[in-house]
Amino acid sequence: MRDLPLIALYAAAGAAVAGTGGALALAAVRRRSVAVSLTVLIAVTVGALLAGTLSVAWAMFLSAHDLAVVITVNVVGALAAIATALLLGRWFTGAHRALERSAQALGETGSYTAPTTPMPTELTSLAGQLAAADAKLTAARERERALERSRRELVAWISHDLRSPLAGLRAMAEALEDGIAADPDRYHRLIRGEVERLSDMVGDLFELSRIQAGSLALSPTRISAYDLISDAIAGADPLARQRGVLLADRGVEPVPMEVDGKEMSRVLANLLVNAIRHTPPDGTVAVAAARRADSVVLSVTDGCGGIPPEDLPRVFDTGWRGTDARTPPAGAGLGLAIVRGIVEAHEGRTGVRNVPGGCRFEVTLPAAGNPVEVRPAG
């Protein structure tokens, strides 16, 4: 037993020499392939074992035959270990190259296909992250295409809607200038009406640009849903009477909300005007407000006859106006896009669904018990 400390000392000395050389070798190949580093690591491990064994054998004065047996056993073990390391390194390198090709394809073609090669857990996790990134990029491209499509439609519709009133204004101005207007007062009233129509369109465009630029500043105050809806109904009542549409209260609870009263009044006004315009005479537009869990749901139900299911996801898109039957006589299809922008700025959400005889627009907002985190719209 007294020889054990001495044997351990000789073994440690031999292993230390081999380990020092191995550390230097690993430092030299740290920028090389993992397969090379793995092979060096196995070689260092076996070398340290062999050096320690030889040191102990030398100290114990083993015979030449016994020493040869010890060396042979260690060399065979070293070769087997290095071969296994090379095989493992090649497998890892192959999996890495397959993943690298997939990542390169993602950068060049925008599409990602997960490698079918078996991979270690680390590379499998990386492949999963690349797949998730590809899904996010695909969704972002779809949103970008949808926004570009909406922008083109908006430009086309705005150009069309501006051309008609401008042509009418020019014709009436020329008639007044030439003195051939049979009823100048009537022409003045028509000109004023067209100017107000253009002013409303410009106002909508300005409001939408503020929302999309993230410069819509909110000033939330505590307000009752009942008061908010009552004011909105009072403002829309003249248009409803003019068109022969009945505005009905279908259950408005006086639930409190933390919202910007001015902006939310615009939301309800846009929804009511949209509903009145698309409801036939003698039809009904119903307004309701109710609390659901930690939110308040404001709804406006019209008698438009329903929206095609394929158009429902686009109702709140910028410039969308649907079929000819739903195209209003004025405006550029910005009202519902403004509604969505203002509601989202309040951390709320908008929705629409068909109901018997028409469709229901819903605005879901946080209740007053849950403070609203004001953020820029967009």
C-alpha positions as a printed NumPy array, in Angstrom:
array([[  0.   ,   0.   ,   0.   ],
       [  2.988,   2.304,   0.535],
       [  3.743,   2.188,  -3.182],
       [  0.345,   3.559,  -4.203],
       [  1.157,   7.243,  -3.527],
       [  4.36 ,   6.905,  -5.54 ],
       [  2.551,   5.138,  -8.378],
       [ -0.114,   7.861,  -8.366],
       [  2.59 ,  10.53 ,  -8.481],
       [  4.292,   8.961, -11.494],
       [  0.928,   8.472, -13.257],
       [ -0.042,  12.094, -12.563],
       [  3.275,  13.355, -13.869],
       [  2.942,  11.42 , -17.107],
       [ -0.688,  12.423, -17.572],
       [  0.151,  16.08 , -16.849],
       [  2.761,  16.154, -19.607],
       [  0.353,  14.583, -22.087],
       [ -2.504,  16.817, -20.924],
       [ -0.427,  19.977, -21.35 ],
       [  0.477,  18.987, -24.891],
       [ -3.154,  18.133, -25.569],
       [ -4.373,  21.493, -24.272],
       [ -1.967,  23.258, -26.618],
       [ -3.161,  21.056, -29.492],
       [ -6.82 ,  21.825, -28.729],
       [ -6.047,  25.526, -28.63 ],
       [ -4.391,  25.248, -32.025],
       [ -7.405,  23.535, -33.632],
       [-10.181,  25.463, -31.844],
       [-11.201,  27.137, -35.127],
       [-11.247,  23.88 , -37.036],
       [-14.041,  21.37 , -37.478],
       [-15.707,  19.763, -34.476],
       [-14.573,  16.402, -35.845],
       [-10.914,  17.496, -35.623],
       [-11.357,  18.838, -32.084],
       [-13.145,  15.666, -31.027],
       [-10.372,  13.496, -32.464],
       [ -7.697,  15.555, -30.702],
       [ -9.656,  15.311, -27.441],
       [ -9.827,  11.502, -27.664],
       [ -6.151,  11.329, -28.602],
       [ -5.245,  13.518, -25.625],
       [ -7.302,  11.356, -23.272],
       [ -5.726,   8.136, -24.512],
       [ -2.293,   9.781, -24.583],
       [ -2.625,  10.884, -20.972],
       [ -3.6  ,   7.352, -19.981],
       [ -0.717,   5.866, -21.96 ],
       [  1.8  ,   8.353, -20.537],
       [  0.73 ,   7.617, -17.002],
       [  0.88 ,   3.878, -17.607],
       [  4.355,   4.097, -19.132],
       [  5.58 ,   6.263, -16.266],
       [  4.367,   3.727, -13.739],
       [  5.809,   0.839, -15.792],
       [  9.183,   2.581, -15.962],
       [  9.156,   3.257, -12.243],
       [  8.278,  -0.366, -11.476],
       [ 11.018,  -1.733, -13.773],
       [  8.673,  -3.973, -15.718],
       [ 10.218,  -6.494, -18.05 ],
       [ 10.432,  -5.697, -21.744],
       [  7.732,  -8.26 , -22.488],
       [  5.313,  -6.886, -19.895],
       [  6.008,  -3.336, -21.055],
       [  5.289,  -4.334, -24.662],
       [  2.004,  -5.917, -23.592],
       [  0.964,  -2.753, -21.756],
       [  1.868,  -0.524, -24.717],
       [  0.083,  -2.815, -27.193],
       [ -3.103,  -2.813, -25.151],
       [ -3.059,   0.974, -24.83 ],
       [ -2.322,   1.545, -28.532],
       [ -5.158,  -0.752, -29.622],
       [ -7.519,   1.05 , -27.266],
       [ -6.299,   4.404, -28.577],
       [ -6.886,   3.396, -32.211],
       [-10.392,   2.163, -31.405],
       [-11.205,   5.373, -29.527],
       [ -9.829,   7.61 , -32.302],
       [-11.768,   5.677, -34.952],
       [-14.956,   6.112, -32.932],
       [-14.193,   9.823, -32.525],
       [-13.673,  10.202, -36.283],
       [-16.969,   8.421, -36.989],
       [-18.839,  10.591, -34.503],
       [-17.197,  13.738, -35.852],
       [-18.118,  12.794, -39.422],
       [-21.727,  12.2  , -38.402],
       [-21.875,  15.559, -36.629],
       [-20.237,  17.35 , -39.56 ],
       [-22.669,  15.775, -42.026],
       [-25.641,  16.889, -39.956],
       [-24.157,  20.373, -39.702],
       [-23.662,  20.618, -43.462],
       [-27.254,  19.503, -44.098],
       [-28.525,  22.156, -41.716],
       [-26.214,  24.706, -43.324],
       [-27.674,  23.941, -46.778],
       [-31.192,  24.367, -45.441],
       [-30.273,  27.701, -43.847],
       [-28.621,  28.828, -47.095],
       [-31.773,  27.957, -49.032],
       [-33.785,  30.033, -46.556],
       [-31.585,  33.042, -47.297],
       [-31.569,  32.585, -51.07 ],
       [-35.075,  31.375, -51.906],
       [-36.977,  32.399, -48.784],
       [-38.152,  28.849, -48.119],
       [-36.862,  26.471, -45.482],
       [-36.94 ,  22.692, -45.604],
       [-35.841,  20.853, -42.471],
       [-32.975,  18.364, -43.046],
       [-33.92 ,  14.701, -42.985],
       [-30.468,  13.698, -41.72 ],
       [-30.477,  12.479, -38.083],
       [-28.971,  15.208, -35.917],
       [-27.923,  15.589, -32.289],
       [-30.217,  17.416, -29.906],
       [-28.412,  20.755, -30.236],
       [-28.69 ,  20.84 , -34.022],
       [-32.27 ,  19.577, -33.881],
       [-33.121,  22.495, -31.605],
       [-31.411,  24.888, -34.011],
       [-33.373,  23.389, -36.913],
       [-36.572,  23.976, -34.962],
       [-35.64 ,  27.622, -34.403],
       [-34.958,  28.042, -38.119],
       [-38.349,  26.51 , -38.92 ],
       [-40.019,  28.95 , -36.514],
       [-38.112,  31.859, -38.073],
       [-39.229,  30.695, -41.525],
       [-42.863,  30.635, -40.371],
       [-42.55 ,  34.176, -39.002],
       [-40.902,  35.403, -42.205],
       [-43.638,  33.792, -44.292],
       [-46.318,  35.466, -42.185],
       [-44.494,  38.803, -42.442],
       [-44.284,  38.477, -46.22 ],
       [-47.995,  37.695, -46.378],
       [-48.778,  40.765, -44.268],
       [-46.522,  42.883, -46.456],
       [-48.225,  41.653, -49.611],
       [-51.637,  42.279, -48.075],
       [-50.625,  45.812, -47.069],
       [-49.232,  46.493, -50.525],
       [-52.419,  45.184, -52.096],
       [-54.494,  47.384, -49.791],
       [-52.305,  50.369, -50.614],
       [-52.788,  49.886, -54.351],
       [-56.53 ,  49.477, -53.92 ],
       [-56.661,  52.56 , -51.711],
       [-54.77 ,  54.67 , -54.246],
       [-57.066,  53.468, -57.027],
       [-60.231,  54.131, -55.035],
       [-59.04 ,  57.512, -53.774],
       [-58.159,  58.541, -57.32 ],
       [-61.605,  57.451, -58.522],
       [-63.459,  59.124, -55.672],
       [-61.531,  62.38 , -56.072],
       [-62.029,  62.517, -59.815],
       [-65.841,  62.632, -59.654],
       [-66.28 ,  65.528, -57.191],
       [-63.43 ,  67.49 , -58.76 ],
       [-65.012,  67.131, -62.202],
       [-68.358,  68.245, -60.783],
       [-66.775,  71.219, -59.025],
       [-65.028,  72.269, -62.214],
       [-68.234,  72.017, -64.261],
       [-70.264,  74.   , -61.72 ],
       [-67.524,  76.63 , -61.342],
       [-67.353,  77.081, -65.13 ],
       [-71.147,  77.356, -65.322],
       [-71.156,  80.05 , -62.641],
       [-68.23 ,  81.809, -64.275],
       [-69.93 ,  81.835, -67.681],
       [-73.221,  82.965, -66.187],
       [-75.201,  80.065, -67.582],
       [-76.237,  78.546, -64.241],
       [-80.016,  78.578, -64.066],
       [-80.014,  78.479, -60.241],
       [-76.739,  79.888, -58.814],
       [-77.845,  79.293, -55.202],
       [-78.37 ,  75.603, -55.945],
       [-74.925,  75.411, -57.515],
       [-73.411,  77.044, -54.452],
       [-75.09 ,  74.46 , -52.197],
       [-73.832,  71.628, -54.407],
       [-70.316,  73.046, -54.416],
       [-70.398,  73.306, -50.616],
       [-71.573,  69.696, -50.36 ],
       [-68.783,  68.443, -52.613],
       [-66.208,  70.464, -50.675],
       [-67.42 ,  68.953, -47.407],
       [-67.226,  65.49 , -48.961],
       [-63.633,  66.123, -50.045],
       [-62.837,  67.542, -46.616],
       [-64.162,  64.38 , -44.951],
       [-62.031,  62.219, -47.24 ],
       [-58.909,  64.249, -46.47 ],
       [-59.708,  64.058, -42.748],
       [-60.005,  60.283, -42.93 ],
       [-56.705,  60.031, -44.777],
       [-54.999,  62.238, -42.194],
       [-56.428,  60.201, -39.307],
       [-55.357,  56.928, -40.911],
       [-51.851,  58.256, -41.553],
       [-51.543,  59.2  , -37.861],
       [-52.625,  55.721, -36.837],
       [-50.263,  53.949, -39.208],
       [-47.373,  56.247, -38.272],
       [-47.884,  55.497, -34.56 ],
       [-48.486,  59.165, -33.704],
       [-52.023,  58.741, -32.373],
       [-51.774,  60.013, -28.791],
       [-54.5  ,  58.771, -26.445],
       [-55.815,  60.461, -23.313],
       [-57.791,  57.738, -21.494],
       [-60.425,  58.766, -18.983],
       [-63.064,  56.787, -17.108],
       [-66.306,  56.856, -19.056],
       [-69.513,  54.849, -19.051],
       [-70.35 ,  52.759, -22.093],
       [-73.945,  53.979, -21.766],
       [-72.935,  57.637, -22.081],
       [-70.577,  56.905, -24.961],
       [-73.222,  55.04 , -26.956],
       [-75.95 ,  57.573, -26.156],
       [-73.841,  60.38 , -27.598],
       [-73.   ,  58.296, -30.685],
       [-76.674,  57.458, -31.313],
       [-77.645,  61.103, -30.945],
       [-75.026,  62.088, -33.502],
       [-76.099,  59.427, -36.014],
       [-79.848,  59.921, -35.577],
       [-80.24 ,  62.602, -38.298],
       [-78.654,  60.315, -40.926],
       [-80.791,  57.402, -39.75 ],
       [-83.979,  59.481, -40.029],
       [-82.973,  60.679, -43.469],
       [-82.569,  57.1  , -44.653],
       [-85.565,  55.732, -42.806],
       [-83.486,  53.49 , -40.535],
       [-84.392,  52.862, -36.9  ],
       [-81.649,  53.059, -34.273],
       [-82.437,  50.615, -31.479],
       [-80.95 ,  49.96 , -28.046],
       [-80.513,  46.202, -27.583],
       [-79.156,  46.299, -24.061],
       [-76.542,  48.884, -23.148],
       [-75.06 ,  48.249, -19.722],
       [-73.519,  51.26 , -17.918],
       [-70.151,  49.517, -17.552],
       [-67.126,  51.771, -16.978],
       [-64.208,  51.92 , -19.421],
       [-60.807,  53.63 , -19.516],
       [-60.71 ,  55.034, -23.056],
       [-60.079,  58.201, -25.011],
       [-63.615,  59.539, -25.294],
       [-63.003,  61.516, -28.487],
       [-61.396,  58.644, -30.36 ],
       [-63.929,  56.062, -29.188],
       [-66.751,  58.39 , -30.223],
       [-65.237,  58.346, -33.691],
       [-65.141,  54.538, -33.586],
       [-68.846,  54.296, -32.768],
       [-69.735,  57.033, -35.255],
       [-67.93 ,  55.193, -38.051],
       [-69.625,  51.907, -37.151],
       [-73.071,  53.517, -36.985],
       [-72.674,  55.423, -40.253],
       [-71.424,  52.268, -41.945],
       [-74.376,  50.28 , -40.578],
       [-76.969,  52.929, -41.524],
       [-75.656,  53.225, -45.076],
       [-75.88 ,  49.492, -45.644],
       [-79.287,  48.971, -44.018],
       [-82.32 ,  49.332, -46.291],
       [-85.147,  51.772, -45.433],
       [-87.397,  50.571, -42.601],
       [-84.493,  48.457, -41.373],
       [-82.992,  48.508, -37.884],
       [-79.511,  49.172, -36.582],
       [-79.112,  47.767, -33.074],
       [-76.477,  48.917, -30.581],
       [-75.468,  46.992, -27.457],
       [-72.828,  47.03 , -24.74 ],
       [-72.1  ,  44.327, -22.201],
       [-69.358,  43.234, -19.87 ],
       [-67.712,  39.862, -20.465],
       [-65.178,  38.739, -17.862],
       [-62.533,  41.508, -17.81 ],
       [-63.611,  43.25 , -21.02 ],
       [-66.398,  45.388, -22.441],
       [-67.976,  44.429, -25.79 ],
       [-69.641,  47.138, -27.875],
       [-71.627,  45.853, -30.842],
       [-73.455,  47.372, -33.811],
       [-75.785,  45.089, -35.782],
       [-77.107,  46.167, -39.196],
       [-79.528,  44.798, -41.77 ],
       [-77.166,  44.644, -44.743],
       [-78.078,  41.063, -45.585],
       [-74.661,  39.705, -44.646],
       [-71.118,  39.796, -45.981],
       [-69.691,  36.995, -48.142],
       [-67.623,  34.704, -45.87 ],
       [-64.529,  35.159, -48.036],
       [-64.695,  38.929, -47.463],
       [-65.069,  38.832, -43.679],
       [-61.284,  38.755, -42.965],
       [-60.802,  41.881, -45.131],
       [-63.579,  44.058, -43.74 ],
       [-61.214,  46.153, -41.595],
       [-58.479,  46.391, -44.241],
       [-57.507,  49.818, -45.518],
       [-59.559,  50.75 , -48.562],
       [-61.858,  47.705, -48.462],
       [-65.412,  48.47 , -49.507],
       [-66.651,  45.062, -50.575],
       [-69.096,  44.428, -53.373],
       [-70.897,  47.15 , -55.282],
       [-73.936,  46.583, -53.085],
       [-71.897,  47.541, -49.998],
       [-69.973,  50.409, -51.585],
       [-71.062,  53.644, -49.946],
       [-71.915,  56.677, -52.046],
       [-69.169,  58.625, -50.335],
       [-65.874,  57.948, -48.621],
       [-62.884,  55.865, -49.57 ],
       [-63.371,  52.79 , -47.445],
       [-61.249,  54.133, -44.59 ],
       [-63.823,  54.216, -41.798],
       [-63.431,  50.609, -40.633],
       [-59.632,  50.73 , -40.988],
       [-59.665,  53.771, -38.687],
       [-61.914,  51.862, -36.274],
       [-59.432,  48.995, -36.074],
       [-56.461,  51.322, -35.61 ],
       [-58.073,  53.245, -32.753],
       [-59.322,  50.085, -31.029],
       [-55.925,  48.387, -31.264],
       [-54.326,  51.521, -29.81 ],
       [-56.571,  50.911, -26.775],
       [-55.259,  47.309, -26.513],
       [-58.601,  46.095, -27.841],
       [-59.707,  44.11 , -30.862],
       [-62.342,  44.31 , -33.576],
       [-64.439,  41.591, -35.174],
       [-67.339,  41.054, -37.527],
       [-69.647,  38.113, -38.129],
       [-72.811,  37.437, -40.042],
       [-76.122,  37.21 , -38.202],
       [-79.622,  36.573, -39.566],
       [-80.453,  39.449, -41.89 ],
       [-77.172,  41.306, -41.562],
       [-73.846,  41.408, -39.755],
       [-72.603,  42.37 , -36.321],
       [-69.492,  44.479, -35.73 ],
       [-67.95 ,  44.043, -32.288],
       [-65.368,  46.099, -30.439],
       [-63.792,  44.453, -27.393],
       [-62.003,  46.742, -24.932],
       [-60.447,  46.24 , -21.486],
       [-62.847,  47.049, -18.643],
       [-62.044,  49.912, -16.292],
       [-60.875,  47.447, -13.634],
       [-57.902,  46.635, -15.894],
       [-55.881,  49.788, -16.549],
       [-55.216,  50.43 , -20.22 ],
       [-51.569,  50.523, -21.249],
       [-51.556,  53.337, -23.783],
       [-49.306,  52.651, -26.743],
       [-48.904,  54.154, -30.22 ],
       [-51.2  ,  52.74 , -32.881],
       [-49.866,  50.86 , -35.904]])
